C-alpha cells in the first residue's frame, strides 16, 4: 500500500497541520463542545433550524414530536424500510437539550437516510433547491466551475480549491477530526491516489476518530457510543465528499463500518467498544485489501506465461502487484505500459516496473492500434465492478478493453471484492467524477475561460462494458464479469455486518 | 523503409534548371516540414517546372523525367503518399494530353483509323473498354505532337493546383446536408478541411456542438478548439482517453485524413483507429472529409505499411521526468483505419462510400503508373 505524504507540501498545508495538531492536543475538550451542540449537523444547520422555528407558529414539544413521527413513518413507509428503532427516539428524548436541537437531530437522521443512504451521491446537482439546501450543511464550500459541461450538469463540477485550507482554518466548529481534515486536503489535491490507497487512508483516519471519541456525560456505555458515533461521522463523511467524491469501494467500506458500529456486541464498556471497532477496521483492511491483493497477484501471475506481452493501462495497485509477482516468480515476459493525459499515471507504474527489471515499452493511448498486434494479454485494474458486469475504471480503460477485444486478445480485470457494487450503470455519463479542467491546459488554451464557447472536460472514470472483459481476478478466484451479483449476494452478510 | 536510391547524387542543374527547386523540395520533405496540402501543391509546382525545363517536345521523355523526379521525391518521404499521388496525376495528365493530341491529329488526317490503341478515349478505360478492348492501351509515342504540348500539360497542372486549393470550399459546400441542428460532433486533432467544413455550417446560423479530442502528444486538438470557438461554435476539449466515454453522447464523428487507400480505408492521425472502433461500437457514423488528391492506389494490410516512428522525445518528456533509455518508447506518426469502420467520404467529388473508392482510381490515375 502506497501512502504518499509529501514532504514540504506547501506552507499553507504546514501551517494548517500545526494548527490542527494544536487542536488535537486540546482534544477531548473540543469533542465535548461538539457534542453539546447536539444534532449531528454542522452548527450552521442548527442556527438555521432556530430561524425556521421563529418564523412558524410555536408548537409544544409533544405536538412537534407527533408531527415528526408522522413524517418519519410516512417516509419509512414510502421507502419500505423498517421504521427506525425506538432506541433512537429515546436517545433524542434523553438529550438534555432544547426542543429546537432535538428537531434538528431528528431532521439530521432523516437527512442521513435521505441523502447519504449509501454514502454515495443521491444529491441532485442539477436541482437548485436541493443544492441550496445541501450548501447550508456543507462543511467546506467548493466553488463550482464557471463553465459547466451540460452533459454532466447532474454531477458536481468544482474548481480546484486554492483556499481549502484557509476555509478550514477559519472554521469555528470542531466537529471534524484533524486526521479527517488532513485526509480531505490530501484527497482534494490528488496526493493520495488509487482506490485501495484512498480506502485504506480513510479507514485509518476513521479509526483514529473512534479512538479519540469522548462520550458526553451520562452516555458512557458501548451501546450509547454506537448511536452517537454515527452522527459524529456524518459531517466528516460529507466533508470528504466535498473534498473529492468517494469511490464506490470507499462507499462500501463506510457502509460496512456503519454496520459494524450499529451492531456492537452488547454490554461493552466504551474502551472495549473502541478497541473492538478499531480491530475490526484493521481486520477489514488486512483482509479486504492487503491479503486480497496478495491473492489476486498470485492468481494473476499464474495467468502470465513465458513469452507473453502484457498490456497495462495507467496505474493500478493490483496490476502492479501482479506483474511484480510474476517477475519475481521468474517468468520471462514483457510489458507495454499505455498512458494518457492529463494524469500520466502510467509513468509512475513504468518507473516501478523498470526499476524491478521488467522489460517495458511505453506508449500513449493513441498508439494503441500500432502495438495491439503484438499483445498477448491485457491486464487492467478497476475502481468498481457493477452488478451488470460493467467495470468502472480510470478513463481510457474502456477504449483499451474494446480494442483488445476486437483483436481477440483476452482482457483480465484485477479487482478486490470490496469494490463490488449493487449499482447498475449503462454508460460513463450517469455517474462519473469530473476533475479539475485546468489539468488539460496547454499554451494554446491558456485563456479558455475568456473564450465564450470553449469548455474543458476532464473525466476521471469510464465504464467498460462486460462484453469487452474476459475474466475478473478476485481474491475469491477467477470469475466471469457476470458473476458480480452472485458474489454480492453470497457475501452480503459479510459486507453489511 | 527507405530503399537504396539509385540516384544517390543530386540531379545536375545543368540538365534542367528546375532541379534546384526539386532539391529544395526534397529537403523539406525529408524534414517533414510540410502539411499534406502543401506537399501536393509544391510537388505539382515542381513537376510543372521540370516539364517546362525539359528540352525538346518528346512526351515519352517527359514521362521518364517526371517519373524519375517523382521517385526521388517519394523516397524522401515514403510515408507521405500525396507525393506519389500527384506524380501519378501528372503522368496521367501527360498521357491524357498525348491521347488528345493523337485524337486531334487522327481526326485531321481524316478516315478514322482502326488503330484503336492510339484513339484512346480522353478518359480512363471505361468498364466497356476494359472488358472488350485492350487492357494495355499502348500509345504510339513516336508520333509527332503539337509544339505547344508542354504548355498544354503545364496548363493542366495549374488546373490541378487550383483544384487542390479549392477543395476546402467544395467539401464545405456539402456541409449543411450532413450537420443538423443540435448535433454533437466529435473530431480529433487538427484538420483544416474539417475546420472549414464545420465553420461553414456555423456561418449559416445552425447551432451544434463539437467535442475535440486533444490528440496527445502534439495537442493539435487545442488549436482546433480555439479556432472553432473563435467561429462561435460551442466546443468542448476532452483528453483522448475519454473518447469512448463521451461517444455515448456523440451523433457523428467527422475527421480529416492523411491519405485514402485504394480499398476505402484511410491513414490518419494516431488514435483514429481507436475513435473509429468506439464509433462502431456505439453505432455512430464515422465521416472523413478529404480531397481526392489524397486518394492513393495502394493497399495496406496492417498498421506498419505506411507508418513511421517519430521521435520518442515527444512522449518520453525531458529533464527529471524523462523516461530511462532502457525503456522502448514508441511514437508512431499515423494510424490505418480499415474500410469497415469508415462510414462516408465527403470529398470535392461528392460523397462516397468506402466500397466505391477503388472505382475512382481509374478517374485519376492510369494503370501503367501504379508503380512509379
mmCIF file with all atom_site columns, N, CA and C in Angstrom, chain A residues 130-175:
data_model
loop_
_atom_site.group_PDB
_atom_site.id
_atom_site.type_symbol
_atom_site.label_atom_id
_atom_site.label_alt_id
_atom_site.label_comp_id
_atom_site.label_asym_id
_atom_site.label_entity_id
_atom_site.label_seq_id
_atom_site.pdbx_PDB_ins_code
_atom_site.Cartn_x
_atom_site.Cartn_y
_atom_site.Cartn_z
_atom_site.occupancy
_atom_site.B_iso_or_equiv
_atom_site.pdbx_formal_charge
_atom_site.auth_seq_id
_atom_site.auth_comp_id
_atom_site.auth_asym_id
_atom_site.auth_atom_id
_atom_site.pdbx_PDB_model_num
ATOM 1   N N  . UNK A 1 130 ? -32.336 21.609 -4.090  1.00 0.00 ? 130 UNK A N  1
ATOM 2   C CA . UNK A 1 130 ? -31.596 20.612 -3.317  1.00 0.00 ? 130 UNK A CA 1
ATOM 3   C C  . UNK A 1 130 ? -30.177 21.097 -3.059  1.00 0.00 ? 130 UNK A C  1
ATOM 4   N N  . UNK A 1 131 ? -29.607 21.751 -4.053  1.00 0.00 ? 131 UNK A N  1
ATOM 5   C CA . UNK A 1 131 ? -28.243 22.243 -3.904  1.00 0.00 ? 131 UNK A CA 1
ATOM 6   C C  . UNK A 1 131 ? -28.180 23.320 -2.840  1.00 0.00 ? 131 UNK A C  1
ATOM 7   N N  . UNK A 1 132 ? -29.166 24.225 -2.853  1.00 0.00 ? 132 UNK A N  1
ATOM 8   C CA . UNK A 1 132 ? -29.159 25.307 -1.857  1.00 0.00 ? 132 UNK A CA 1
ATOM 9   C C  . UNK A 1 132 ? -29.260 24.717 -0.459  1.00 0.00 ? 132 UNK A C  1
ATOM 10  N N  . UNK A 1 133 ? -30.105 23.707 -0.321  1.00 0.00 ? 133 UNK A N  1
ATOM 11  C CA . UNK A 1 133 ? -30.274 23.073 0.985   1.00 0.00 ? 133 UNK A CA 1
ATOM 12  C C  . UNK A 1 133 ? -28.981 22.409 1.412   1.00 0.00 ? 133 UNK A C  1
ATOM 13  N N  . UNK A 1 134 ? -28.359 21.691 0.488   1.00 0.00 ? 134 UNK A N  1
ATOM 14  C CA . UNK A 1 134 ? -27.146 20.970 0.842   1.00 0.00 ? 134 UNK A CA 1
ATOM 15  C C  . UNK A 1 134 ? -26.033 21.938 1.206   1.00 0.00 ? 134 UNK A C  1
ATOM 16  N N  . UNK A 1 135 ? -26.020 23.068 0.543   1.00 0.00 ? 135 UNK A N  1
ATOM 17  C CA . UNK A 1 135 ? -24.945 24.033 0.790   1.00 0.00 ? 135 UNK A CA 1
ATOM 18  C C  . UNK A 1 135 ? -24.940 24.500 2.235   1.00 0.00 ? 135 UNK A C  1
ATOM 19  N N  . UNK A 1 136 ? -26.129 24.601 2.800   1.00 0.00 ? 136 UNK A N  1
ATOM 20  C CA . UNK A 1 136 ? -26.178 25.087 4.175   1.00 0.00 ? 136 UNK A CA 1
ATOM 21  C C  . UNK A 1 136 ? -25.496 24.111 5.115   1.00 0.00 ? 136 UNK A C  1
ATOM 22  N N  . UNK A 1 137 ? -25.559 22.810 4.765   1.00 0.00 ? 137 UNK A N  1
ATOM 23  C CA . UNK A 1 137 ? -24.960 21.812 5.637   1.00 0.00 ? 137 UNK A CA 1
ATOM 24  C C  . UNK A 1 137 ? -23.484 21.618 5.389   1.00 0.00 ? 137 UNK A C  1
ATOM 25  N N  . UNK A 1 138 ? -23.016 22.141 4.280   1.00 0.00 ? 138 UNK A N  1
ATOM 26  C CA . UNK A 1 138 ? -21.663 21.780 3.883   1.00 0.00 ? 138 UNK A CA 1
ATOM 27  C C  . UNK A 1 138 ? -20.639 22.325 4.840   1.00 0.00 ? 138 UNK A C  1
ATOM 28  N N  . UNK A 1 139 ? -19.617 21.514 5.075   1.00 0.00 ? 139 UNK A N  1
ATOM 29  C CA . UNK A 1 139 ? -18.539 21.945 5.955   1.00 0.00 ? 139 UNK A CA 1
ATOM 30  C C  . UNK A 1 139 ? -17.555 22.812 5.201   1.00 0.00 ? 139 UNK A C  1
ATOM 31  N N  . UNK A 1 140 ? -17.305 22.475 3.949   1.00 0.00 ? 140 UNK A N  1
ATOM 32  C CA . UNK A 1 140 ? -16.474 23.374 3.141   1.00 0.00 ? 140 UNK A CA 1
ATOM 33  C C  . UNK A 1 140 ? -17.266 23.754 1.916   1.00 0.00 ? 140 UNK A C  1
ATOM 34  N N  . UNK A 1 141 ? -17.003 24.946 1.450   1.00 0.00 ? 141 UNK A N  1
ATOM 35  C CA . UNK A 1 141 ? -17.735 25.414 0.286   1.00 0.00 ? 141 UNK A CA 1
ATOM 36  C C  . UNK A 1 141 ? -16.822 25.390 -0.919  1.00 0.00 ? 141 UNK A C  1
ATOM 37  N N  . UNK A 1 142 ? -17.181 24.541 -1.884  1.00 0.00 ? 142 UNK A N  1
ATOM 38  C CA . UNK A 1 142 ? -16.396 24.456 -3.092  1.00 0.00 ? 142 UNK A CA 1
ATOM 39  C C  . UNK A 1 142 ? -16.981 25.406 -4.116  1.00 0.00 ? 142 UNK A C  1
ATOM 40  N N  . UNK A 1 143 ? -16.110 26.059 -4.877  1.00 0.00 ? 143 UNK A N  1
ATOM 41  C CA . UNK A 1 143 ? -16.633 26.907 -5.948  1.00 0.00 ? 143 UNK A CA 1
ATOM 42  C C  . UNK A 1 143 ? -16.905 26.051 -7.174  1.00 0.00 ? 143 UNK A C  1
ATOM 43  N N  . UNK A 1 144 ? -18.050 26.270 -7.760  1.00 0.00 ? 144 UNK A N  1
ATOM 44  C CA . UNK A 1 144 ? -18.366 25.498 -8.956  1.00 0.00 ? 144 UNK A CA 1
ATOM 45  C C  . UNK A 1 144 ? -17.622 26.072 -10.143 1.00 0.00 ? 144 UNK A C  1
ATOM 46  N N  . UNK A 1 145 ? -17.405 25.255 -11.146 1.00 0.00 ? 145 UNK A N  1
ATOM 47  C CA . UNK A 1 145 ? -16.707 25.750 -12.339 1.00 0.00 ? 145 UNK A CA 1
ATOM 48  C C  . UNK A 1 145 ? -17.566 26.816 -13.003 1.00 0.00 ? 145 UNK A C  1
ATOM 49  N N  . UNK A 1 146 ? -16.874 27.765 -13.633 1.00 0.00 ? 146 UNK A N  1
ATOM 50  C CA . UNK A 1 146 ? -17.614 28.822 -14.321 1.00 0.00 ? 146 UNK A CA 1
ATOM 51  C C  . UNK A 1 146 ? -18.387 28.261 -15.492 1.00 0.00 ? 146 UNK A C  1
ATOM 52  N N  . UNK A 1 147 ? -17.751 27.288 -16.173 1.00 0.00 ? 147 UNK A N  1
ATOM 53  C CA . UNK A 1 147 ? -18.412 26.775 -17.367 1.00 0.00 ? 147 UNK A CA 1
ATOM 54  C C  . UNK A 1 147 ? -18.712 25.314 -17.158 1.00 0.00 ? 147 UNK A C  1
ATOM 55  N N  . UNK A 1 148 ? -19.951 25.029 -16.842 1.00 0.00 ? 148 UNK A N  1
ATOM 56  C CA . UNK A 1 148 ? -20.329 23.640 -16.644 1.00 0.00 ? 148 UNK A CA 1
ATOM 57  C C  . UNK A 1 148 ? -20.540 22.969 -17.991 1.00 0.00 ? 148 UNK A C  1
ATOM 58  N N  . UNK A 1 149 ? -20.097 21.732 -18.079 1.00 0.00 ? 149 UNK A N  1
ATOM 59  C CA . UNK A 1 149 ? -20.358 20.974 -19.289 1.00 0.00 ? 149 UNK A CA 1
ATOM 60  C C  . UNK A 1 149 ? -21.786 20.429 -19.185 1.00 0.00 ? 149 UNK A C  1
ATOM 61  N N  . UNK A 1 150 ? -22.625 20.749 -20.145 1.00 0.00 ? 150 UNK A N  1
ATOM 62  C CA . UNK A 1 150 ? -24.069 20.445 -19.997 1.00 0.00 ? 150 UNK A CA 1
ATOM 63  C C  . UNK A 1 150 ? -24.386 18.968 -19.829 1.00 0.00 ? 150 UNK A C  1
ATOM 64  N N  . UNK A 1 151 ? -23.600 18.062 -20.473 1.00 0.00 ? 151 UNK A N  1
ATOM 65  C CA . UNK A 1 151 ? -23.942 16.648 -20.331 1.00 0.00 ? 151 UNK A CA 1
ATOM 66  C C  . UNK A 1 151 ? -23.735 16.150 -18.911 1.00 0.00 ? 151 UNK A C  1
ATOM 67  N N  . UNK A 1 152 ? -22.991 16.882 -18.112 1.00 0.00 ? 152 UNK A N  1
ATOM 68  C CA . UNK A 1 152 ? -22.687 16.445 -16.757 1.00 0.00 ? 152 UNK A CA 1
ATOM 69  C C  . UNK A 1 152 ? -23.264 17.405 -15.725 1.00 0.00 ? 152 UNK A C  1
ATOM 70  N N  . UNK A 1 153 ? -24.350 18.050 -16.082 1.00 0.00 ? 153 UNK A N  1
ATOM 71  C CA . UNK A 1 153 ? -24.942 19.003 -15.144 1.00 0.00 ? 153 UNK A CA 1
ATOM 72  C C  . UNK A 1 153 ? -25.453 18.307 -13.895 1.00 0.00 ? 153 UNK A C  1
ATOM 73  N N  . UNK A 1 154 ? -25.659 16.970 -13.971 1.00 0.00 ? 154 UNK A N  1
ATOM 74  C CA . UNK A 1 154 ? -26.184 16.268 -12.805 1.00 0.00 ? 154 UNK A CA 1
ATOM 75  C C  . UNK A 1 154 ? -25.071 15.851 -11.849 1.00 0.00 ? 154 UNK A C  1
ATOM 76  N N  . UNK A 1 155 ? -23.830 16.208 -12.167 1.00 0.00 ? 155 UNK A N  1
ATOM 77  C CA . UNK A 1 155 ? -22.709 15.832 -11.312 1.00 0.00 ? 155 UNK A CA 1
ATOM 78  C C  . UNK A 1 155 ? -22.020 17.086 -10.805 1.00 0.00 ? 155 UNK A C  1
ATOM 79  N N  . UNK A 1 156 ? -21.312 16.978 -9.661  1.00 0.00 ? 156 UNK A N  1
ATOM 80  C CA . UNK A 1 156 ? -20.611 18.165 -9.159  1.00 0.00 ? 156 UNK A CA 1
ATOM 81  C C  . UNK A 1 156 ? -19.427 18.512 -10.058 1.00 0.00 ? 156 UNK A C  1
ATOM 82  N N  . UNK A 1 157 ? -19.330 19.766 -10.411 1.00 0.00 ? 157 UNK A N  1
ATOM 83  C CA . UNK A 1 157 ? -18.176 20.218 -11.182 1.00 0.00 ? 157 UNK A CA 1
ATOM 84  C C  . UNK A 1 157 ? -17.550 21.364 -10.414 1.00 0.00 ? 157 UNK A C  1
ATOM 85  N N  . UNK A 1 158 ? -16.426 21.100 -9.806  1.00 0.00 ? 158 UNK A N  1
ATOM 86  C CA . UNK A 1 158 ? -15.811 22.104 -8.946  1.00 0.00 ? 158 UNK A CA 1
ATOM 87  C C  . UNK A 1 158 ? -14.472 22.549 -9.496  1.00 0.00 ? 158 UNK A C  1
ATOM 88  N N  . UNK A 1 159 ? -14.149 23.798 -9.185  1.00 0.00 ? 159 UNK A N  1
ATOM 89  C CA . UNK A 1 159 ? -12.816 24.284 -9.466  1.00 0.00 ? 159 UNK A CA 1
ATOM 90  C C  . UNK A 1 159 ? -11.850 23.723 -8.449  1.00 0.00 ? 159 UNK A C  1
ATOM 91  N N  . UNK A 1 160 ? -10.583 23.714 -8.827  1.00 0.00 ? 160 UNK A N  1
ATOM 92  C CA . UNK A 1 160 ? -9.585  23.299 -7.851  1.00 0.00 ? 160 UNK A CA 1
ATOM 93  C C  . UNK A 1 160 ? -9.512  24.373 -6.766  1.00 0.00 ? 160 UNK A C  1
ATOM 94  N N  . UNK A 1 161 ? -9.666  23.945 -5.578  1.00 0.00 ? 161 UNK A N  1
ATOM 95  C CA . UNK A 1 161 ? -9.787  24.915 -4.481  1.00 0.00 ? 161 UNK A CA 1
ATOM 96  C C  . UNK A 1 161 ? -8.411  25.312 -3.999  1.00 0.00 ? 161 UNK A C  1
ATOM 97  N N  . UNK A 1 162 ? -8.055  26.574 -4.219  1.00 0.00 ? 162 UNK A N  1
ATOM 98  C CA . UNK A 1 162 ? -6.757  27.013 -3.704  1.00 0.00 ? 162 UNK A CA 1
ATOM 99  C C  . UNK A 1 162 ? -6.863  27.337 -2.234  1.00 0.00 ? 162 UNK A C  1
ATOM 100 N N  . UNK A 1 163 ? -8.062  27.677 -1.791  1.00 0.00 ? 163 UNK A N  1
ATOM 101 C CA . UNK A 1 163 ? -8.186  28.200 -0.425  1.00 0.00 ? 163 UNK A CA 1
ATOM 102 C C  . UNK A 1 163 ? -8.873  27.221 0.497   1.00 0.00 ? 163 UNK A C  1
ATOM 103 N N  . UNK A 1 164 ? -8.804  25.931 0.183   1.00 0.00 ? 164 UNK A N  1
ATOM 104 C CA . UNK A 1 164 ? -9.485  24.949 1.028   1.00 0.00 ? 164 UNK A CA 1
ATOM 105 C C  . UNK A 1 164 ? -8.939  24.982 2.442   1.00 0.00 ? 164 UNK A C  1
ATOM 106 N N  . UNK A 1 165 ? -7.619  25.048 2.564   1.00 0.00 ? 165 UNK A N  1
ATOM 107 C CA . UNK A 1 165 ? -7.031  25.028 3.912   1.00 0.00 ? 165 UNK A CA 1
ATOM 108 C C  . UNK A 1 165 ? -7.425  26.269 4.688   1.00 0.00 ? 165 UNK A C  1
ATOM 109 N N  . UNK A 1 166 ? -7.484  27.393 3.993   1.00 0.00 ? 166 UNK A N  1
ATOM 110 C CA . UNK A 1 166 ? -7.820  28.611 4.749   1.00 0.00 ? 166 UNK A CA 1
ATOM 111 C C  . UNK A 1 166 ? -9.274  28.580 5.177   1.00 0.00 ? 166 UNK A C  1
ATOM 112 N N  . UNK A 1 167 ? -10.132 27.976 4.343   1.00 0.00 ? 167 UNK A N  1
ATOM 113 C CA . UNK A 1 167 ? -11.537 27.820 4.753   1.00 0.00 ? 167 UNK A CA 1
ATOM 114 C C  . UNK A 1 167 ? -11.608 27.016 6.035   1.00 0.00 ? 167 UNK A C  1
ATOM 115 N N  . UNK A 1 168 ? -10.803 25.956 6.083   1.00 0.00 ? 168 UNK A N  1
ATOM 116 C CA . UNK A 1 168 ? -10.871 25.084 7.246   1.00 0.00 ? 168 UNK A CA 1
ATOM 117 C C  . UNK A 1 168 ? -10.292 25.764 8.473   1.00 0.00 ? 168 UNK A C  1
ATOM 118 N N  . UNK A 1 169 ? -9.221  26.543 8.283   1.00 0.00 ? 169 UNK A N  1
ATOM 119 C CA . UNK A 1 169 ? -8.622  27.164 9.464   1.00 0.00 ? 169 UNK A CA 1
ATOM 120 C C  . UNK A 1 169 ? -9.539  28.223 10.037  1.00 0.00 ? 169 UNK A C  1
ATOM 121 N N  . UNK A 1 170 ? -10.477 28.682 9.183   1.00 0.00 ? 170 UNK A N  1
ATOM 122 C CA . UNK A 1 170 ? -11.382 29.713 9.710   1.00 0.00 ? 170 UNK A CA 1
ATOM 123 C C  . UNK A 1 170 ? -12.618 29.129 10.375  1.00 0.00 ? 170 UNK A C  1
ATOM 124 N N  . UNK A 1 171 ? -12.789 27.827 10.279  1.00 0.00 ? 171 UNK A N  1
ATOM 125 C CA . UNK A 1 171 ? -13.995 27.225 10.829  1.00 0.00 ? 171 UNK A CA 1
ATOM 126 C C  . UNK A 1 171 ? -13.996 27.295 12.335  1.00 0.00 ? 171 UNK A C  1
ATOM 127 N N  . UNK A 1 172 ? -15.158 27.599 12.887  1.00 0.00 ? 172 UNK A N  1
ATOM 128 C CA . UNK A 1 172 ? -15.243 27.676 14.339  1.00 0.00 ? 172 UNK A CA 1
ATOM 129 C C  . UNK A 1 172 ? -15.640 26.340 14.934  1.00 0.00 ? 172 UNK A C  1
ATOM 130 N N  . UNK A 1 173 ? -16.468 25.590 14.190  1.00 0.00 ? 173 UNK A N  1
ATOM 131 C CA . UNK A 1 173 ? -16.979 24.335 14.778  1.00 0.00 ? 173 UNK A CA 1
ATOM 132 C C  . UNK A 1 173 ? -15.852 23.324 14.815  1.00 0.00 ? 173 UNK A C  1
ATOM 133 N N  . UNK A 1 174 ? -16.033 22.376 15.703  1.00 0.00 ? 174 UNK A N  1
ATOM 134 C CA . UNK A 1 174 ? -14.978 21.390 15.905  1.00 0.00 ? 174 UNK A CA 1
ATOM 135 C C  . UNK A 1 174 ? -15.463 19.997 15.635  1.00 0.00 ? 174 UNK A C  1
ATOM 136 N N  . UNK A 1 175 ? -16.368 19.875 14.661  1.00 0.00 ? 175 UNK A N  1
ATOM 137 C CA . UNK A 1 175 ? -16.979 18.563 14.519  1.00 0.00 ? 175 UNK A CA 1
ATOM 138 C C  . UNK A 1 175 ? -16.215 17.655 13.566  1.00 0.00 ? 175 UNK A C  1
#
